[in-house]
XYZ file of C-alpha atoms in Angstrom:
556
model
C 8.293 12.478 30.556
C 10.914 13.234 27.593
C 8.827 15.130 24.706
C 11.815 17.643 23.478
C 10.588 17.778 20.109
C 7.130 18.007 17.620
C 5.650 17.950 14.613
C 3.454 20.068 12.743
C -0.717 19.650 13.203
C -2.222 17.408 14.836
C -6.018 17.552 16.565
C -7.577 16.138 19.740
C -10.464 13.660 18.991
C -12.106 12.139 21.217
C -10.202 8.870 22.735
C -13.209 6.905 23.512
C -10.498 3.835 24.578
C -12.331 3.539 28.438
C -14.721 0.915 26.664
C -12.410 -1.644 25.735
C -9.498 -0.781 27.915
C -10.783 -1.529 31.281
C -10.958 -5.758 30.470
C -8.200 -7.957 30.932
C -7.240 -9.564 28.074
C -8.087 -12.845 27.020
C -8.730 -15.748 24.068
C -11.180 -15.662 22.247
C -13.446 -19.026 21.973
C -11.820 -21.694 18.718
C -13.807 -20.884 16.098
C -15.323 -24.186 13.824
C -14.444 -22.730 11.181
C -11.536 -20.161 9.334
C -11.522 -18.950 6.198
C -8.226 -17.302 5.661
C -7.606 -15.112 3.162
C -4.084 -15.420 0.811
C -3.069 -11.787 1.032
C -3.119 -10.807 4.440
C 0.049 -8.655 3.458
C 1.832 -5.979 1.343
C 2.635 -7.547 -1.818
C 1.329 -10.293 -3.947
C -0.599 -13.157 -2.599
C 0.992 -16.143 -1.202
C 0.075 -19.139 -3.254
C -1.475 -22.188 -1.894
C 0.117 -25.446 -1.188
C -2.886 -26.958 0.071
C -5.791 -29.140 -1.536
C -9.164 -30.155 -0.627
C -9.568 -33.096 1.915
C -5.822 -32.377 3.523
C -5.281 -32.457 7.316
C -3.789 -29.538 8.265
C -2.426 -28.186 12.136
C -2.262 -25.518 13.957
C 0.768 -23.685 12.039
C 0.803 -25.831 9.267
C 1.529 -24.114 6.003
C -1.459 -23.450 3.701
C 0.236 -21.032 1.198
C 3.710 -20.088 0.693
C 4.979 -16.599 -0.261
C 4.897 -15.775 -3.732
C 7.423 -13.304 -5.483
C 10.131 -10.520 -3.888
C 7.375 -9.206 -1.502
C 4.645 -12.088 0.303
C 4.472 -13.926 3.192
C 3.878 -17.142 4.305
C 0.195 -17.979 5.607
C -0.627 -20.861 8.234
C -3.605 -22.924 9.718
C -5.148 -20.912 12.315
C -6.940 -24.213 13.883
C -6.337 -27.859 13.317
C -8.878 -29.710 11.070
C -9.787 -30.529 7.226
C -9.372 -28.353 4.461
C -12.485 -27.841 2.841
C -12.332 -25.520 0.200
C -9.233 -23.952 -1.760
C -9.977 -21.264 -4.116
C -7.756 -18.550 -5.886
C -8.600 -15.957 -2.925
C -8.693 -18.252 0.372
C -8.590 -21.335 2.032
C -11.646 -22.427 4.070
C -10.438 -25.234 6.621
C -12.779 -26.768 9.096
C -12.163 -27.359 12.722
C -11.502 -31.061 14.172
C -11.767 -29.794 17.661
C -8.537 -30.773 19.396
C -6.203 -27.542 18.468
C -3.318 -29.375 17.466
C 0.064 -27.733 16.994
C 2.630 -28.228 14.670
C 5.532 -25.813 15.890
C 8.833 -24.806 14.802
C 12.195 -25.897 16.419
C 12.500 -23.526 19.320
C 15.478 -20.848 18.724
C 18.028 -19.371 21.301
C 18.040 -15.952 19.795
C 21.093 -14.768 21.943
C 23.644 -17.344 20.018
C 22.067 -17.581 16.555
C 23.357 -15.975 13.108
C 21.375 -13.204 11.993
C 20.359 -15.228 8.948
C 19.110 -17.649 11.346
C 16.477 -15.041 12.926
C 15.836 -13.623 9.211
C 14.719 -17.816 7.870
C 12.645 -17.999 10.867
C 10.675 -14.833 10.211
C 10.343 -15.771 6.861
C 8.895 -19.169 7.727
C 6.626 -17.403 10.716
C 4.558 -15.747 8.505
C 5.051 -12.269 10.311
C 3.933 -9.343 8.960
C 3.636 -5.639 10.319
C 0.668 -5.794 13.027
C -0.021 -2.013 13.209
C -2.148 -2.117 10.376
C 0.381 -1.698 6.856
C 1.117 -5.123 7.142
C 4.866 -5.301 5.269
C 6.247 -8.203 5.579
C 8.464 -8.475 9.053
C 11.292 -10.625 7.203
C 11.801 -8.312 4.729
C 11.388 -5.058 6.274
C 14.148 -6.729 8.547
C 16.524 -7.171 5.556
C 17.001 -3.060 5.926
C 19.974 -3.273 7.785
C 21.623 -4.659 4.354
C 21.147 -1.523 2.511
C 21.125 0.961 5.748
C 23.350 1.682 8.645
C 20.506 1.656 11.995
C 21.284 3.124 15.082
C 17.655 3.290 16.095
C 14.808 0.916 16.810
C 11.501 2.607 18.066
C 9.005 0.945 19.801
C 5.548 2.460 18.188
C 3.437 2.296 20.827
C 1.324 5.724 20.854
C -0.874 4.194 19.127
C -2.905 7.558 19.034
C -5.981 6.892 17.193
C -9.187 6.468 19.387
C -11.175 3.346 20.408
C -8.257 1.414 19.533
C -6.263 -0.757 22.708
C -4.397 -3.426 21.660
C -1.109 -2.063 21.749
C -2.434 -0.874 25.631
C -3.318 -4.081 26.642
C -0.319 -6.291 24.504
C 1.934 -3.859 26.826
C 0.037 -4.544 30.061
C 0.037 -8.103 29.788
C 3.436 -9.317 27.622
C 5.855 -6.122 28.890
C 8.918 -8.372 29.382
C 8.082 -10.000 26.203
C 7.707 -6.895 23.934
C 10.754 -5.764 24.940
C 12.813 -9.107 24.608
C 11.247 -9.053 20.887
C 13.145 -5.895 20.387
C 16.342 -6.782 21.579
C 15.672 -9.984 18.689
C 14.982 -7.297 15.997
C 17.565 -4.820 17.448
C 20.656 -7.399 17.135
C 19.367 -8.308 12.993
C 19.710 -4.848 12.421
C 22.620 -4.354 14.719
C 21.002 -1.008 16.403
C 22.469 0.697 19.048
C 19.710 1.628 21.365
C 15.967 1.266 21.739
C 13.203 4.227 22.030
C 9.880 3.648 23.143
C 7.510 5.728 22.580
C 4.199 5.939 24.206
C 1.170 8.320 24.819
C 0.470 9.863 28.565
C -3.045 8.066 27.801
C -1.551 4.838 28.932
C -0.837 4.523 32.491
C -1.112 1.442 33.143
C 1.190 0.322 30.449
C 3.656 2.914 31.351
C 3.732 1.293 34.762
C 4.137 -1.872 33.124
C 7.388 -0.785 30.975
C 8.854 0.526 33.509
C 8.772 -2.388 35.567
C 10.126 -4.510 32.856
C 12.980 -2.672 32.489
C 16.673 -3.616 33.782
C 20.276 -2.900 33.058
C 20.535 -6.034 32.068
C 19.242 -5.967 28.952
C 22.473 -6.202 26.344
C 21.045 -3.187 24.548
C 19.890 0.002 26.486
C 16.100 0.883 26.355
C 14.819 4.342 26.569
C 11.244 5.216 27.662
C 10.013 8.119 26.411
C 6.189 9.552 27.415
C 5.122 11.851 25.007
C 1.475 14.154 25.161
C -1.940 12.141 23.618
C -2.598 13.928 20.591
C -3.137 12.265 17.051
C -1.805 11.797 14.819
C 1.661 11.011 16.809
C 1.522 6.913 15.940
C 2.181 7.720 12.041
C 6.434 6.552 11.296
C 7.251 10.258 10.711
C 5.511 12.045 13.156
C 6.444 9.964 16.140
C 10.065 9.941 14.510
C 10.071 13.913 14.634
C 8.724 13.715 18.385
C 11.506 11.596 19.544
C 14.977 12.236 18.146
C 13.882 15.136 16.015
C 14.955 13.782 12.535
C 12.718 14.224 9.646
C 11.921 10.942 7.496
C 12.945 12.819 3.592
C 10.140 12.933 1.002
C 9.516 9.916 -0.675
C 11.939 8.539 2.032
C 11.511 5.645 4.467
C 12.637 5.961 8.259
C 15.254 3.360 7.207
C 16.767 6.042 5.308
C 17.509 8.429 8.494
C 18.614 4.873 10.321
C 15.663 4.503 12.118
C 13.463 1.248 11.984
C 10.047 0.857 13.613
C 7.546 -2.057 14.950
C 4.516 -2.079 17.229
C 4.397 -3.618 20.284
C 2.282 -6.334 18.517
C 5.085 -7.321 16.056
C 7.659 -7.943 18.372
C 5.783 -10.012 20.352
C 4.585 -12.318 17.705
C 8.397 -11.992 16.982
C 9.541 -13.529 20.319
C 6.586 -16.170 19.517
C 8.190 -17.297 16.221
C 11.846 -17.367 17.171
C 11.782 -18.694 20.887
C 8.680 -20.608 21.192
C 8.279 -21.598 17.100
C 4.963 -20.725 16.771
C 3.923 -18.951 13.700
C 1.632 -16.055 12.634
C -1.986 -17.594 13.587
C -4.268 -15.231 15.870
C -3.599 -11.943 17.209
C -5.155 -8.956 19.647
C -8.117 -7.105 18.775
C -9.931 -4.406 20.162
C -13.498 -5.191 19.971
C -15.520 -2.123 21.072
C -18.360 0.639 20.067
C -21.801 1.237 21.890
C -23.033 -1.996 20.181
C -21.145 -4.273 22.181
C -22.680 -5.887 25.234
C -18.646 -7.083 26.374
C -16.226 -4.955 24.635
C -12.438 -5.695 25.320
C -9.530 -7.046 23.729
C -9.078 -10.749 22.855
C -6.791 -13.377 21.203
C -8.827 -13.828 18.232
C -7.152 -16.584 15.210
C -7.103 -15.452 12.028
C -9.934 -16.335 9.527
C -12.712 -16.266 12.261
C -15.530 -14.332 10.560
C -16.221 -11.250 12.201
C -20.046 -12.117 12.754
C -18.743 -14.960 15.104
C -16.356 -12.498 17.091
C -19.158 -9.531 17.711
C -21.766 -12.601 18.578
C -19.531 -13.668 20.897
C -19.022 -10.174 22.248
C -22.760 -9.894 23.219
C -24.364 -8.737 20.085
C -27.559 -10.560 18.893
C -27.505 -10.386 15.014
C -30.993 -11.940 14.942
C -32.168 -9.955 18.135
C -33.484 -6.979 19.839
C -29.396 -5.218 19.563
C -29.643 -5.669 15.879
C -31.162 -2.405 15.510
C -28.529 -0.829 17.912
C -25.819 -1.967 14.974
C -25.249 0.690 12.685
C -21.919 0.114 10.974
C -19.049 -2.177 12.095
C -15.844 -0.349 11.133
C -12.398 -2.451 10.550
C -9.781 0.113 12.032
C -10.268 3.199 14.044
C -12.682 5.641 13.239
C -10.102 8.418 11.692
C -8.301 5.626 8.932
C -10.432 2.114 8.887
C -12.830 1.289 6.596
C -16.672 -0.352 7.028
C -17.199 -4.053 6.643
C -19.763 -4.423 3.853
C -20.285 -7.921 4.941
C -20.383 -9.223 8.433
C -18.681 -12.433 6.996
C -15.533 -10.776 6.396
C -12.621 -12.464 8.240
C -10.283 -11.422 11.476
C -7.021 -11.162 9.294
C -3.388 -10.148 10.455
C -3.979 -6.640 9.071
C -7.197 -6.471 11.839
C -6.335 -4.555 15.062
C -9.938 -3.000 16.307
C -13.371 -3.763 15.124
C -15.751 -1.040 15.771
C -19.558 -2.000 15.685
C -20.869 1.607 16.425
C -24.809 2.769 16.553
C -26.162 5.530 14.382
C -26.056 8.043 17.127
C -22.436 6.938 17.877
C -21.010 7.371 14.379
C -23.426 8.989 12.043
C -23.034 9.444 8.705
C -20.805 12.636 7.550
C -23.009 15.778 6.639
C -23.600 16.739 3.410
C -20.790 18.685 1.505
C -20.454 21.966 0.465
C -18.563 24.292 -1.210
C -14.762 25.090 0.183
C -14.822 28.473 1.579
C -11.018 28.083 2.274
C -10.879 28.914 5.639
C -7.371 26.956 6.120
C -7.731 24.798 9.101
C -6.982 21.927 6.869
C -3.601 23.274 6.364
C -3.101 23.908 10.084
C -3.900 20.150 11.353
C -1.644 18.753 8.868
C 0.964 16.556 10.537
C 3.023 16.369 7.209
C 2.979 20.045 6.417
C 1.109 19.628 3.335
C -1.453 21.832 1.719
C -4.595 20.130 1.805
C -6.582 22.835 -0.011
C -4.426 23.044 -3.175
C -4.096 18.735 -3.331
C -8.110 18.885 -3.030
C -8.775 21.261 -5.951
C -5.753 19.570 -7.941
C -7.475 15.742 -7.434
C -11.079 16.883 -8.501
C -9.463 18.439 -11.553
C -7.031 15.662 -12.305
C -4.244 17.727 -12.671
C -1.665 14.798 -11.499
C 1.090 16.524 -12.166
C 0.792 19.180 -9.802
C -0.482 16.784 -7.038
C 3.221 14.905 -7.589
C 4.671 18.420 -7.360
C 2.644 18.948 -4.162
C 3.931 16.041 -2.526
C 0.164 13.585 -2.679
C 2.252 10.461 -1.413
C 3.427 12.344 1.409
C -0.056 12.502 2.698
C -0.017 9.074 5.491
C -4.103 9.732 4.853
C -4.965 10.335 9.150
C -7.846 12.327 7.988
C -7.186 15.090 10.216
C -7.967 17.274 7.361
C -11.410 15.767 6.745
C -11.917 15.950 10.688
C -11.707 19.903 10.966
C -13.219 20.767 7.098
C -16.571 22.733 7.757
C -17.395 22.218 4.403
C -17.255 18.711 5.450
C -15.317 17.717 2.069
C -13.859 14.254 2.227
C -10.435 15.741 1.448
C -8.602 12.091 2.398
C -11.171 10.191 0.118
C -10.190 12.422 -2.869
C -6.471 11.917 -2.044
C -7.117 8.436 -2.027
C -9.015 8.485 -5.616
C -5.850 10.254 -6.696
C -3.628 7.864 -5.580
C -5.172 4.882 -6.745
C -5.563 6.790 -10.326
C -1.380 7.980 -10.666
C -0.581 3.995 -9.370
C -2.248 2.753 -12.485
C -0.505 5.223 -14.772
C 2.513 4.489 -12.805
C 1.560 0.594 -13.335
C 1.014 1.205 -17.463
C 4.027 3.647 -17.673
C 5.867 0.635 -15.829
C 4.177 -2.087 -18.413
C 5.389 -0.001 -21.452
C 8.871 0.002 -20.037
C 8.437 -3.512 -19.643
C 7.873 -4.096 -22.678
C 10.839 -1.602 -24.375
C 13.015 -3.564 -22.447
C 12.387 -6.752 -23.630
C 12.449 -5.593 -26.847
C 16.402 -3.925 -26.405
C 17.057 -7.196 -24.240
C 15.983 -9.340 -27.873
C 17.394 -6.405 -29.666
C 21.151 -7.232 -27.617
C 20.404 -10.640 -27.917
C 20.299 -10.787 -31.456
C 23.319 -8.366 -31.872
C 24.777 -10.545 -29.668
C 24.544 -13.805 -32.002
C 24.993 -12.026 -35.318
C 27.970 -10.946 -34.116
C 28.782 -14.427 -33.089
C 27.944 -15.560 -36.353
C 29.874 -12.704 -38.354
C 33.386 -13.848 -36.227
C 32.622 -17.673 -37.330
C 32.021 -16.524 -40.873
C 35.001 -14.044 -41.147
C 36.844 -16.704 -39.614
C 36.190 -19.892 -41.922
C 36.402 -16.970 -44.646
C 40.285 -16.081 -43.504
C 40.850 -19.494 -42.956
C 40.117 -20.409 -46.800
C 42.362 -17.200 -47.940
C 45.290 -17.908 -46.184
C 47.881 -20.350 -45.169
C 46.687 -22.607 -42.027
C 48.928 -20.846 -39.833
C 47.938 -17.134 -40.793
C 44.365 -18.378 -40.717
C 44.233 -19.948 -37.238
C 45.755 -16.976 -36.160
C 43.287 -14.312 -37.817
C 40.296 -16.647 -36.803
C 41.459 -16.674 -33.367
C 41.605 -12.776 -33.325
C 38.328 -12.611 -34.961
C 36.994 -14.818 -32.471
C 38.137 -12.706 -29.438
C 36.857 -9.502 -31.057
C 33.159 -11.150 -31.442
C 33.382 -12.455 -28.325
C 34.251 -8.774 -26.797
C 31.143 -7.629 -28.400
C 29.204 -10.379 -27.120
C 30.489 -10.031 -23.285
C 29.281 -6.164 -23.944
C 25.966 -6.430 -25.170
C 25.822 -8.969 -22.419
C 26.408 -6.927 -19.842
C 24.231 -3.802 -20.800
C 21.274 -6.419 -20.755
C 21.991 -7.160 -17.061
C 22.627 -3.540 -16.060
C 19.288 -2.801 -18.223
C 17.371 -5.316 -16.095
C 18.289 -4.317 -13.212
C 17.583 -0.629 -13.187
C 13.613 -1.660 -14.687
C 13.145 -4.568 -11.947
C 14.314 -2.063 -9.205
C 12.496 1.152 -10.513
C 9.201 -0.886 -10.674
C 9.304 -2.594 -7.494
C 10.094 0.899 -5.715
C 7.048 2.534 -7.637
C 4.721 -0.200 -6.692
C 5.479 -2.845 -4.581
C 2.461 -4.538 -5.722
C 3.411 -5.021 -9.511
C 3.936 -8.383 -10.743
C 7.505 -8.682 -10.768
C 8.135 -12.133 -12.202
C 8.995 -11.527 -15.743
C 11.588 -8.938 -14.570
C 13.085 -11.427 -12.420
C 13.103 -13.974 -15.132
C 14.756 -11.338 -17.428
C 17.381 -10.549 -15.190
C 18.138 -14.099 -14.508
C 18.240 -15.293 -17.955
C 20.634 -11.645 -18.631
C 22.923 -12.720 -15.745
C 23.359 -16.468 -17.776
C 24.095 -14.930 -20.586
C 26.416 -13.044 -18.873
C 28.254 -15.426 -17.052
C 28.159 -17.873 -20.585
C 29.909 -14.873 -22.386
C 31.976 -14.313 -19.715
C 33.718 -18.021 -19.852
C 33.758 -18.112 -23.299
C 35.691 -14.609 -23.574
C 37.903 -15.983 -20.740
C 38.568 -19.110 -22.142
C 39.581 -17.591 -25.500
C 42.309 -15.143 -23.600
C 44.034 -18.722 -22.303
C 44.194 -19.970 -25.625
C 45.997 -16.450 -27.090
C 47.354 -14.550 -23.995
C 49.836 -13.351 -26.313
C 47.518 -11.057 -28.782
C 45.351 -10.066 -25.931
C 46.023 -6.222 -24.811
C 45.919 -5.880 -21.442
């Protein structure tokens, strides 16, 4: 066991994994019919590229990835397209499961912008629950030096076992996915890291590893306690580096994945198969046969808990209480049971009321400060509380709100029973819109100093034709060619500047909104930079090709 290190906080909920952990895994039954949603990912929506009536197959592309951040979606099941609208397609099963797969891929001789294509054209997307695109998160290694890939597998909160069983059944696998993503980022070693909770996994790992493997694997046990799956905190536990404020693990060299990911890596780069189903933990006292299966994506979820022994229309209906997507500390209830499996789904919990009952009713903080001791970032949940009920935004940036990963650990040990994380989420969402409007006026300053340049840019174009026809009617034809020339070059100068600041302009907004908000519409920045860059490159030439034509009253 190799635990040298921790992080502050932390509780010990119950684990509640011996439901759903003690089945092998399996596939679920084909469903007749998907309806898969178009953002299944971090960013915008992919767009469709599908109609009504088509024949689609399994892996087929429906949608295709829409701006800087999206991802490609697929057909989960062979069949018709029945329905495309501007939040899913609906495709209905024909019954056979036919595949449409991607070349396979020797990922041992391939360039690395070989492996990136393919995960761009697989669809992959972080299976742990954020759900950031793989292909770009895997572009890191173009801005940042890594010497680390972990393996995330503590995968700490309770009920959930996918990552357990994933390792138990596809060890060998796993790990050859991280030797993939370890050579695109060109990392030096591997670290997995794994709660004590997991024996049989453990067992499994340890099996699977060999000296052969070109880069060296470390396994490293570390004690069940949650919340030690979050980036940072399982960061801190094994090499002891903390992840800065406002930072990303990329930024201390570090990348991570979950077990989950890498696999459906080695699926899409040696086998060609894209994104389509994944593991899910389907468990809570509701469930006749809880376990984890291969469930494709769009299935509704009424179809997966029927076919895990629940009678909607029954005698266990009344058992049903809630059915939560997630784990009990960070998921969120379905309101509908028609909500589909999606990539971002690892565990659906259908709990009873005696299982999961509602939260008591809140009262007043009497600041007792075991908030402040549970918190795995170090943050001071009491003051952000107070600070997001009275909207005071500026002090809740100064307190460090977006450090908060939002475990509810907090919430867990408040005897008030305030729902600290909910009011940290209500913050959150509030500064991202001013953030978003801040970003919209800024938008729209800089295309106004981007027409602003633009017109300087063209009246000063004009001016040099104007002085110049005006010298040229002055003066003798030789003394005019040559002042019109030198005109020429100076309003060309002025052109290749304003030029330039335009591109330099663009690209500070366009990267300052898409780090504020990954989210925001980024299209018209892109378009501005583009057409800046032209404009560059067009005053660039011209300026250049002037300079051939008078080397000789040039300054160098």
């Amino acid at each position: 066991m190799s635990s040298a290190f921790d992080f502050p906080g932390g509780i010990y909920p119950p684990q509640r994994k011996q439901r759903s952990n003690q089945a092998a895994l399996i596939e679920a039954p084909l469903p007749s019919r998907v309806a898969l949603p178009l953002l299944q990912h971090s960013g915008k929506p992919a767009t469709p590229c599908v109609t009504s009536g088509d024949l689609v197959k399994v892996g087929s592309v429906i949608a295709k990835r829409e701006g800087l951040i999206s991802c490609d979606l697929h057909a989960s099941i062979s069949g018709t397209v029945m329905e495309v609208t501007a939040t899913q397609v609906v495709i209905e099963s024909d019954g056979k499961d036919t595949w449409q797969r991607l070349p396979a891929m020797d990922w041992h001789s391939v360039e690395p912008y070989q492996l990136l294509s393919r995960l761009n054209e697989s669809g992959i997307v972080g299976l742990g629950g954020a759900g950031f695109p793989t292909h770009i998160k895997a572009r890191v290694m173009e801005q940042h030096a890594i010497h680390t890939l972990v393996i995330n597998a503590a995968e700490c909160e309770p009920y959930i076992t996918a990552d357990d069983l994933t390792l138990r059944s596809y060890p060998a696998e796993v790990l050859e996915g991280a030797q993939i993503m370890a050579k695109l980022c060109a990392a030096e070693r591997i670290i997995i890291g794994i709660e004590d909770n997991k024996p049989d996994a453990i067992e499994a790992l340890q099996n699977a590893l060999t000296p052969s493997l070109p880069i060296p694997i470390e396994l490293s046990i570390i004690a069940t306690r949650y919340p030690s799956g979050g980036e940072r905190q399982l960061i801190k536990k094994l090499l002891n580096v903390n992840v800065p404020s406002d930072g990303l693990p990329a930024d201390v060299g570090v990348l991570c994945h979950n077990p989950g990911t890498l696999l459906a890596i080695l699926h899409a780069v040696r086998d060609g198969q894209p994104l389509v189903s994944r593991v899910v933990t389907l468990t809570g006292e509701a469930i006749e046969h809880p376990g984890n299966r291969w469930i494709r994506l769009g299935t509704s979820v009424r179809e997966v808990l029927e076919q895990a022994g629940i009678n909607l229309s029954g005698p266990n209906q009344s058992k049903l209480h809630q059915v939560i997507q997630g784990g009990p500390m960070m998921g969120t209830p379905l309101l509908t049971l028609d909500s589909p499996v999606t990539k971002l789904t690892n565990c659906l919990i259908a709990a009873t009321l005696e299982e999961l009952p509602p939260a008591p009713t809140e009262v007043p903080c009497i600041r007792c400060g075991e908030c402040e001791s549970v918190c795995p970032v170090a943050l001071l949940p009491q003051q952000l509380h107070w600070y997001a009920r009275a909207k005071d935004d500026d002090k809740l940036e100064r307190y460090h709100l977006f450090d908060c990963i939002e475990c509810g650990a907090c919430s867990y040990v408040c005897p008030s029973h305030i729902p600290l994380v909910a009011d940290y989420r209500e913050a959150k969402s509030r500064i991202r819109i001013q953030r978003i409007e801040t970003a919209k006026a800024e938008h729209a300053r800089h295309r106004f100093e981007f027409r602003q340049a633009r017109l300087a840019r063209e009246e000063a174009e004009k001016k040099a034709r104007r002085e110049a026809r005006q010298a040229q009617n002055r003066r003798s034809p030789t003394q005019a060619s040559s002042s019109s020339e030198a005109i020429d070059l100076r309003g060309l100068r002025i052109a290749h500047a304003a030029a330039k600041a335009s591109v330099k302009k663009a690209e500070k907004t366009l990267a300052r909104v898409a780090q504020q908000d990954p989210n925001q519409s980024l299209d018209d920045l892109e378009m501005q930079l583009a057409t800046a860059q032209e404009n560059l490159r067009a005053a660039e030439l011209q300026l250049a090709q002037a300079r051939e034509q008078q080397p000789s009253k040039e300054s160098p």
